[in-house]
Amino acid sequence: MFYDTHAHLNAEQFKDNLEEIVKEAYASGVTYINVVGFNRQTNFLAQEIAAKYDNLYPTAGLHPNDVNDFTEEDLVTLEEYVKKEVTVGIGECGLDYYWYKDNKDKQKAFFIAQIELARKYKKPLVIHVRDAFQDTYDIIETEMKKGAFTGVMHCFSGSPEMALRFLNLGLYISLGGPVTFKNAVAPKEVAKIVPLDKLLIETDCPYLAPHPHRGKQNKPSYLPLIAQSIAEIKGISVEEVAKHTTLNAKRLFLQQF
Ligand code: NI
């Protein structure tokens, strides 16, 4: 039994075949799926889709790549979603300096606002970081001193040293398709060092399809390929990876165990 902690079933790409994609996921052992929102439209759709199928859970968040479009009003709408019992996490949120470097202050402000919601509603953050690891770390470390919160570093692309620093803050590390890529060094190193009780897995579909589907449209039923790669790297069985990552995800998002 697998838990895909990060799937964008609310993306345009799944509009016409969602039913089939979800059935395929169940059939491949992917029993639980978080449908991750990232802006006004996808937060709304995450709620709609998750309500339709068993064991699908919505998150709601404001993604750093869309931050130029966001206003205070988006934070008000976001809080309405976060308040709902069905919403299992806040995000994607975070910092991304790969696409935008000229709006760092606004990115930081929206990230901190979402950390405040995580604290207020005791829900985990789904954190996206690209080319902004130090700033992200500094914000989380500073904010944690003001009051505890938790979360996951989604599709972690940083170094093993950085992973250890986030683990030391109590955060989970999630790995996706890149861990299966032949030429990917860092994600494999990270897979080696993340303890089994802090590891999550995800597809981040429709993006980042794992080997041998690299470059194609990703979907939750590919998740076992990611678990298989991690199992090989860690020298354990895929069942062990499935068991631990599912327990971890249930602990973090469903507040079970
Ligand atoms: Ni994503």
mmCIF file of C-alpha atoms and ligand atoms in Angstrom:
data_model
loop_
_atom_site.group_PDB
_atom_site.id
_atom_site.type_symbol
_atom_site.label_atom_id
_atom_site.label_comp_id
_atom_site.label_asym_id
_atom_site.label_seq_id
_atom_site.Cartn_x
_atom_site.Cartn_y
_atom_site.Cartn_z
ATOM 1 C CA MET A 1 0.000 0.000 0.000
ATOM 2 C CA PHE A 2 1.460 3.345 -1.098
ATOM 3 C CA TYR A 3 0.687 6.979 -0.261
ATOM 4 C CA ASP A 4 1.359 9.510 -3.017
ATOM 5 C CA THR A 5 1.847 12.600 -0.868
ATOM 6 C CA HIS A 6 2.013 15.036 -3.762
ATOM 7 C CA ALA A 7 -0.103 14.746 -6.900
ATOM 8 C CA HIS A 8 -1.606 17.517 -8.976
ATOM 9 C CA LEU A 9 -4.710 15.659 -10.084
ATOM 10 C CA ASN A 10 -6.171 19.161 -10.209
ATOM 11 C CA ALA A 11 -3.901 20.019 -13.154
ATOM 12 C CA GLU A 12 -5.216 20.671 -16.641
ATOM 13 C CA GLN A 13 -3.547 17.444 -17.897
ATOM 14 C CA PHE A 14 -5.948 15.201 -15.928
ATOM 15 C CA LYS A 15 -9.130 17.038 -16.816
ATOM 16 C CA ASP A 16 -10.436 14.439 -19.250
ATOM 17 C CA ASN A 17 -9.306 11.136 -17.750
ATOM 18 C CA LEU A 18 -9.286 11.625 -13.995
ATOM 19 C CA GLU A 19 -11.524 8.661 -13.254
ATOM 20 C CA GLU A 20 -9.221 6.304 -15.143
ATOM 21 C CA ILE A 21 -6.089 7.788 -13.518
ATOM 22 C CA VAL A 22 -7.513 7.282 -10.013
ATOM 23 C CA LYS A 23 -8.625 3.718 -10.767
ATOM 24 C CA GLU A 24 -5.189 2.928 -12.152
ATOM 25 C CA ALA A 25 -3.616 4.329 -8.986
ATOM 26 C CA TYR A 26 -5.740 2.111 -6.724
ATOM 27 C CA ALA A 27 -5.006 -0.908 -8.932
ATOM 28 C CA SER A 28 -1.257 -0.330 -8.612
ATOM 29 C CA GLY A 29 -1.451 -0.209 -4.818
ATOM 30 C CA VAL A 30 -1.469 3.573 -4.492
ATOM 31 C CA THR A 31 -4.305 3.762 -1.993
ATOM 32 C CA TYR A 32 -3.829 7.284 -0.639
ATOM 33 C CA ILE A 33 -3.218 10.467 -2.615
ATOM 34 C CA ASN A 34 -2.826 14.096 -1.586
ATOM 35 C CA VAL A 35 -4.228 16.420 -4.234
ATOM 36 C CA VAL A 36 -2.005 19.453 -3.895
ATOM 37 C CA GLY A 37 -3.247 22.961 -4.627
ATOM 38 C CA PHE A 38 -1.030 25.902 -5.513
ATOM 39 C CA ASN A 39 -3.276 28.829 -6.491
ATOM 40 C CA ARG A 40 -6.898 29.928 -6.333
ATOM 41 C CA GLN A 41 -8.158 27.654 -9.130
ATOM 42 C CA THR A 42 -6.236 24.497 -8.133
ATOM 43 C CA ASN A 43 -7.082 24.900 -4.450
ATOM 44 C CA PHE A 44 -10.742 24.890 -5.391
ATOM 45 C CA LEU A 45 -10.341 21.885 -7.700
ATOM 46 C CA ALA A 46 -8.368 19.935 -5.072
ATOM 47 C CA GLN A 47 -11.382 20.142 -2.764
ATOM 48 C CA GLU A 48 -13.774 19.069 -5.513
ATOM 49 C CA ILE A 49 -11.680 16.119 -6.700
ATOM 50 C CA ALA A 50 -10.829 14.838 -3.233
ATOM 51 C CA ALA A 51 -14.503 14.834 -2.293
ATOM 52 C CA LYS A 52 -15.277 12.519 -5.209
ATOM 53 C CA TYR A 53 -12.900 9.633 -4.468
ATOM 54 C CA ASP A 54 -11.939 7.510 -1.466
ATOM 55 C CA ASN A 55 -8.663 8.307 0.276
ATOM 56 C CA LEU A 56 -7.925 11.415 -1.745
ATOM 57 C CA TYR A 57 -7.062 14.417 0.420
ATOM 58 C CA PRO A 58 -6.817 18.076 -0.581
ATOM 59 C CA THR A 59 -4.145 20.551 0.410
ATOM 60 C CA ALA A 60 -4.394 24.293 -0.221
ATOM 61 C CA GLY A 61 -1.539 26.698 -0.773
ATOM 62 C CA LEU A 62 -0.072 29.649 -2.612
ATOM 63 C CA HIS A 63 2.965 28.688 -4.717
ATOM 64 C CA PRO A 64 6.012 30.985 -4.913
ATOM 65 C CA ASN A 65 5.977 30.837 -8.731
ATOM 66 C CA ASP A 66 2.543 32.479 -8.817
ATOM 67 C CA VAL A 67 3.249 35.022 -6.115
ATOM 68 C CA ASN A 68 3.152 38.040 -8.462
ATOM 69 C CA ASP A 69 -0.554 37.360 -8.996
ATOM 70 C CA PHE A 70 -1.453 37.005 -5.308
ATOM 71 C CA THR A 71 -3.036 39.626 -3.077
ATOM 72 C CA GLU A 72 -4.109 39.757 0.562
ATOM 73 C CA GLU A 73 -7.458 38.445 -0.589
ATOM 74 C CA ASP A 74 -5.854 35.169 -1.658
ATOM 75 C CA LEU A 75 -4.652 34.665 1.898
ATOM 76 C CA VAL A 76 -8.189 35.178 3.182
ATOM 77 C CA THR A 77 -9.527 32.585 0.715
ATOM 78 C CA LEU A 78 -6.678 30.237 1.586
ATOM 79 C CA GLU A 79 -7.519 30.399 5.276
ATOM 80 C CA GLU A 80 -11.093 29.359 4.484
ATOM 81 C CA TYR A 81 -9.753 26.173 2.886
ATOM 82 C CA VAL A 82 -7.206 25.539 5.628
ATOM 83 C CA LYS A 83 -9.946 25.790 8.273
ATOM 84 C CA LYS A 84 -11.848 22.902 6.708
ATOM 85 C CA GLU A 85 -11.342 19.580 8.397
ATOM 86 C CA VAL A 86 -10.839 17.777 5.063
ATOM 87 C CA THR A 87 -7.803 19.890 4.170
ATOM 88 C CA VAL A 88 -4.723 17.926 5.235
ATOM 89 C CA GLY A 89 -1.927 20.388 4.538
ATOM 90 C CA ILE A 90 -0.891 23.909 3.593
ATOM 91 C CA GLY A 91 0.993 24.226 0.334
ATOM 92 C CA GLU A 92 2.569 24.218 -1.978
ATOM 93 C CA CYS A 93 4.289 27.156 -0.437
ATOM 94 C CA GLY A 94 7.937 28.117 -0.168
ATOM 95 C CA LEU A 95 10.606 29.933 -2.159
ATOM 96 C CA ASP A 96 11.714 29.572 -5.763
ATOM 97 C CA TYR A 97 14.537 31.755 -7.061
ATOM 98 C CA TYR A 98 15.007 29.701 -10.198
ATOM 99 C CA TRP A 99 12.094 31.293 -12.021
ATOM 100 C CA TYR A 100 11.856 34.610 -10.161
ATOM 101 C CA LYS A 101 14.620 36.503 -8.411
ATOM 102 C CA ASP A 102 13.078 39.976 -8.410
ATOM 103 C CA ASN A 103 10.218 39.336 -5.964
ATOM 104 C CA LYS A 104 12.034 37.660 -3.085
ATOM 105 C CA ASP A 105 10.407 39.873 -0.447
ATOM 106 C CA LYS A 106 6.902 39.040 -1.641
ATOM 107 C CA GLN A 107 7.763 35.336 -1.840
ATOM 108 C CA LYS A 108 9.048 35.428 1.725
ATOM 109 C CA ALA A 109 5.998 37.315 2.992
ATOM 110 C CA PHE A 110 3.595 34.760 1.496
ATOM 111 C CA PHE A 111 5.671 31.867 2.810
ATOM 112 C CA ILE A 112 5.664 33.314 6.325
ATOM 113 C CA ALA A 113 1.911 33.972 6.130
ATOM 114 C CA GLN A 114 1.397 30.272 5.343
ATOM 115 C CA ILE A 115 3.686 29.247 8.206
ATOM 116 C CA GLU A 116 1.439 31.297 10.473
ATOM 117 C CA LEU A 117 -1.580 29.334 9.221
ATOM 118 C CA ALA A 118 0.278 26.058 9.851
ATOM 119 C CA ARG A 119 0.851 27.105 13.425
ATOM 120 C CA LYS A 120 -2.682 28.411 13.940
ATOM 121 C CA TYR A 121 -4.481 25.350 12.514
ATOM 122 C CA LYS A 122 -1.839 22.735 13.412
ATOM 123 C CA LYS A 123 -1.580 21.477 9.846
ATOM 124 C CA PRO A 124 1.624 20.489 8.045
ATOM 125 C CA LEU A 125 3.290 22.628 5.394
ATOM 126 C CA VAL A 126 4.052 21.279 1.926
ATOM 127 C CA ILE A 127 7.243 23.164 1.126
ATOM 128 C CA HIS A 128 8.590 23.777 -2.374
ATOM 129 C CA VAL A 129 12.160 25.036 -2.701
ATOM 130 C CA ARG A 130 14.228 25.676 -5.763
ATOM 131 C CA ASP A 131 17.556 27.533 -5.661
ATOM 132 C CA ALA A 132 16.576 29.066 -2.330
ATOM 133 C CA PHE A 133 17.601 26.551 0.313
ATOM 134 C CA GLN A 134 19.469 28.900 2.639
ATOM 135 C CA ASP A 135 16.705 31.519 2.764
ATOM 136 C CA THR A 136 14.077 28.811 3.270
ATOM 137 C CA TYR A 137 16.089 27.279 6.070
ATOM 138 C CA ASP A 138 16.617 30.657 7.753
ATOM 139 C CA ILE A 139 12.894 31.485 7.640
ATOM 140 C CA ILE A 140 11.837 28.101 9.028
ATOM 141 C CA GLU A 141 14.451 28.209 11.787
ATOM 142 C CA THR A 142 13.430 31.743 12.819
ATOM 143 C CA GLU A 143 9.719 30.981 12.646
ATOM 144 C CA MET A 144 10.039 27.792 14.682
ATOM 145 C CA LYS A 145 11.371 29.860 17.573
ATOM 146 C CA LYS A 146 8.037 31.721 17.598
ATOM 147 C CA GLY A 147 6.018 28.503 17.858
ATOM 148 C CA ALA A 148 6.146 24.937 16.589
ATOM 149 C CA PHE A 149 4.887 23.706 13.234
ATOM 150 C CA THR A 150 5.706 20.805 10.980
ATOM 151 C CA GLY A 151 5.832 19.898 7.317
ATOM 152 C CA VAL A 152 7.561 18.209 4.433
ATOM 153 C CA MET A 153 10.269 19.307 2.026
ATOM 154 C CA HIS A 154 8.520 18.185 -1.136
ATOM 155 C CA CYS A 155 10.441 16.593 -4.034
ATOM 156 C CA PHE A 156 13.644 17.497 -2.239
ATOM 157 C CA SER A 157 16.361 18.564 -4.672
ATOM 158 C CA GLY A 158 19.009 19.806 -2.243
ATOM 159 C CA SER A 159 22.214 18.229 -0.978
ATOM 160 C CA PRO A 160 22.377 15.525 1.716
ATOM 161 C CA GLU A 161 23.861 18.156 4.070
ATOM 162 C CA MET A 162 20.843 20.400 3.505
ATOM 163 C CA ALA A 163 18.490 17.447 4.001
ATOM 164 C CA LEU A 164 20.085 16.795 7.393
ATOM 165 C CA ARG A 165 19.575 20.403 8.418
ATOM 166 C CA PHE A 166 15.864 20.261 7.566
ATOM 167 C CA LEU A 167 15.559 16.893 9.327
ATOM 168 C CA ASN A 168 17.078 18.517 12.402
ATOM 169 C CA LEU A 169 14.223 21.037 12.333
ATOM 170 C CA GLY A 170 11.838 18.071 12.566
ATOM 171 C CA LEU A 171 10.658 18.224 8.957
ATOM 172 C CA TYR A 172 10.013 15.245 6.691
ATOM 173 C CA ILE A 173 11.803 14.761 3.367
ATOM 174 C CA SER A 174 9.852 13.630 0.318
ATOM 175 C CA LEU A 175 11.433 12.082 -2.778
ATOM 176 C CA GLY A 176 9.943 11.760 -6.241
ATOM 177 C CA GLY A 177 10.816 10.813 -9.811
ATOM 178 C CA PRO A 178 14.355 12.297 -9.857
ATOM 179 C CA VAL A 179 15.563 9.599 -7.423
ATOM 180 C CA THR A 180 15.047 7.099 -10.273
ATOM 181 C CA PHE A 181 17.025 9.099 -12.869
ATOM 182 C CA LYS A 182 20.306 7.445 -13.831
ATOM 183 C CA ASN A 183 22.278 10.698 -13.730
ATOM 184 C CA ALA A 184 20.750 12.074 -10.525
ATOM 185 C CA VAL A 185 23.373 12.090 -7.786
ATOM 186 C CA ALA A 186 21.952 14.246 -4.973
ATOM 187 C CA PRO A 187 18.497 12.596 -4.651
ATOM 188 C CA LYS A 188 20.119 9.160 -4.408
ATOM 189 C CA GLU A 189 22.510 10.411 -1.720
ATOM 190 C CA VAL A 190 19.562 11.959 0.100
ATOM 191 C CA ALA A 191 17.597 8.684 -0.130
ATOM 192 C CA LYS A 192 20.515 6.946 1.563
ATOM 193 C CA ILE A 193 20.660 9.220 4.588
ATOM 194 C CA VAL A 194 17.022 10.052 5.343
ATOM 195 C CA PRO A 195 15.850 7.809 8.185
ATOM 196 C CA LEU A 196 12.897 5.557 7.337
ATOM 197 C CA ASP A 197 10.656 7.309 9.844
ATOM 198 C CA LYS A 198 11.170 10.706 8.167
ATOM 199 C CA LEU A 199 10.819 9.727 4.512
ATOM 200 C CA LEU A 200 7.819 10.333 2.258
ATOM 201 C CA ILE A 201 7.328 9.550 -1.416
ATOM 202 C CA GLU A 202 5.431 11.374 -4.138
ATOM 203 C CA THR A 203 4.978 11.597 -7.878
ATOM 204 C CA ASP A 204 4.447 15.391 -8.241
ATOM 205 C CA CYS A 205 2.441 14.326 -11.294
ATOM 206 C CA PRO A 206 1.890 15.387 -14.052
ATOM 207 C CA TYR A 207 5.544 16.481 -13.770
ATOM 208 C CA LEU A 208 8.779 14.554 -13.172
ATOM 209 C CA ALA A 209 7.786 11.076 -14.352
ATOM 210 C CA PRO A 210 10.173 8.411 -13.026
ATOM 211 C CA HIS A 211 12.469 6.261 -15.164
ATOM 212 C CA PRO A 212 11.625 4.600 -17.635
ATOM 213 C CA HIS A 213 8.818 7.105 -18.298
ATOM 214 C CA ARG A 214 11.017 10.168 -17.931
ATOM 215 C CA GLY A 215 9.788 13.081 -20.040
ATOM 216 C CA LYS A 216 6.283 11.679 -20.354
ATOM 217 C CA GLN A 217 3.212 12.659 -18.332
ATOM 218 C CA ASN A 218 3.500 11.380 -14.787
ATOM 219 C CA LYS A 219 0.672 9.774 -12.782
ATOM 220 C CA PRO A 220 0.171 8.276 -9.295
ATOM 221 C CA SER A 221 0.351 4.676 -10.583
ATOM 222 C CA TYR A 222 4.075 5.282 -11.266
ATOM 223 C CA LEU A 223 4.734 5.748 -7.540
ATOM 224 C CA PRO A 224 5.869 2.118 -6.963
ATOM 225 C CA LEU A 225 8.770 2.767 -9.399
ATOM 226 C CA ILE A 226 9.996 5.510 -7.077
ATOM 227 C CA ALA A 227 9.618 3.252 -4.033
ATOM 228 C CA GLN A 228 11.539 0.534 -5.881
ATOM 229 C CA SER A 229 14.499 2.856 -6.554
ATOM 230 C CA ILE A 230 14.604 3.941 -2.923
ATOM 231 C CA ALA A 231 14.434 0.304 -1.798
ATOM 232 C CA GLU A 232 17.456 -0.547 -3.974
ATOM 233 C CA ILE A 233 19.424 2.458 -2.700
ATOM 234 C CA LYS A 234 18.649 1.631 0.925
ATOM 235 C CA GLY A 235 19.120 -2.120 0.474
ATOM 236 C CA ILE A 236 15.663 -2.977 1.806
ATOM 237 C CA SER A 237 12.491 -4.372 0.280
ATOM 238 C CA VAL A 238 9.964 -2.242 -1.566
ATOM 239 C CA GLU A 239 7.382 -3.445 0.981
ATOM 240 C CA GLU A 240 9.440 -1.860 3.763
ATOM 241 C CA VAL A 241 9.589 1.428 1.861
ATOM 242 C CA ALA A 242 5.834 1.279 1.250
ATOM 243 C CA LYS A 243 5.056 0.452 4.865
ATOM 244 C CA HIS A 244 7.174 3.190 6.419
ATOM 245 C CA THR A 245 6.386 5.974 3.961
ATOM 246 C CA THR A 246 2.654 5.270 4.251
ATOM 247 C CA LEU A 247 2.798 5.286 8.053
ATOM 248 C CA ASN A 248 4.783 8.523 7.985
ATOM 249 C CA ALA A 249 2.324 10.194 5.624
ATOM 250 C CA LYS A 250 -0.629 9.095 7.738
ATOM 251 C CA ARG A 251 1.092 10.438 10.834
ATOM 252 C CA LEU A 252 1.875 13.777 9.220
ATOM 253 C CA PHE A 253 -1.234 14.468 7.128
ATOM 254 C CA LEU A 254 -4.006 12.369 8.641
ATOM 255 C CA GLN A 255 -2.715 12.660 12.193
ATOM 256 C CA GLN A 256 -2.999 8.912 12.652
ATOM 257 C CA PHE A 257 -0.507 6.704 14.576
HETATM 258 NI NI NI B 1 4.025 20.111 -6.996
#
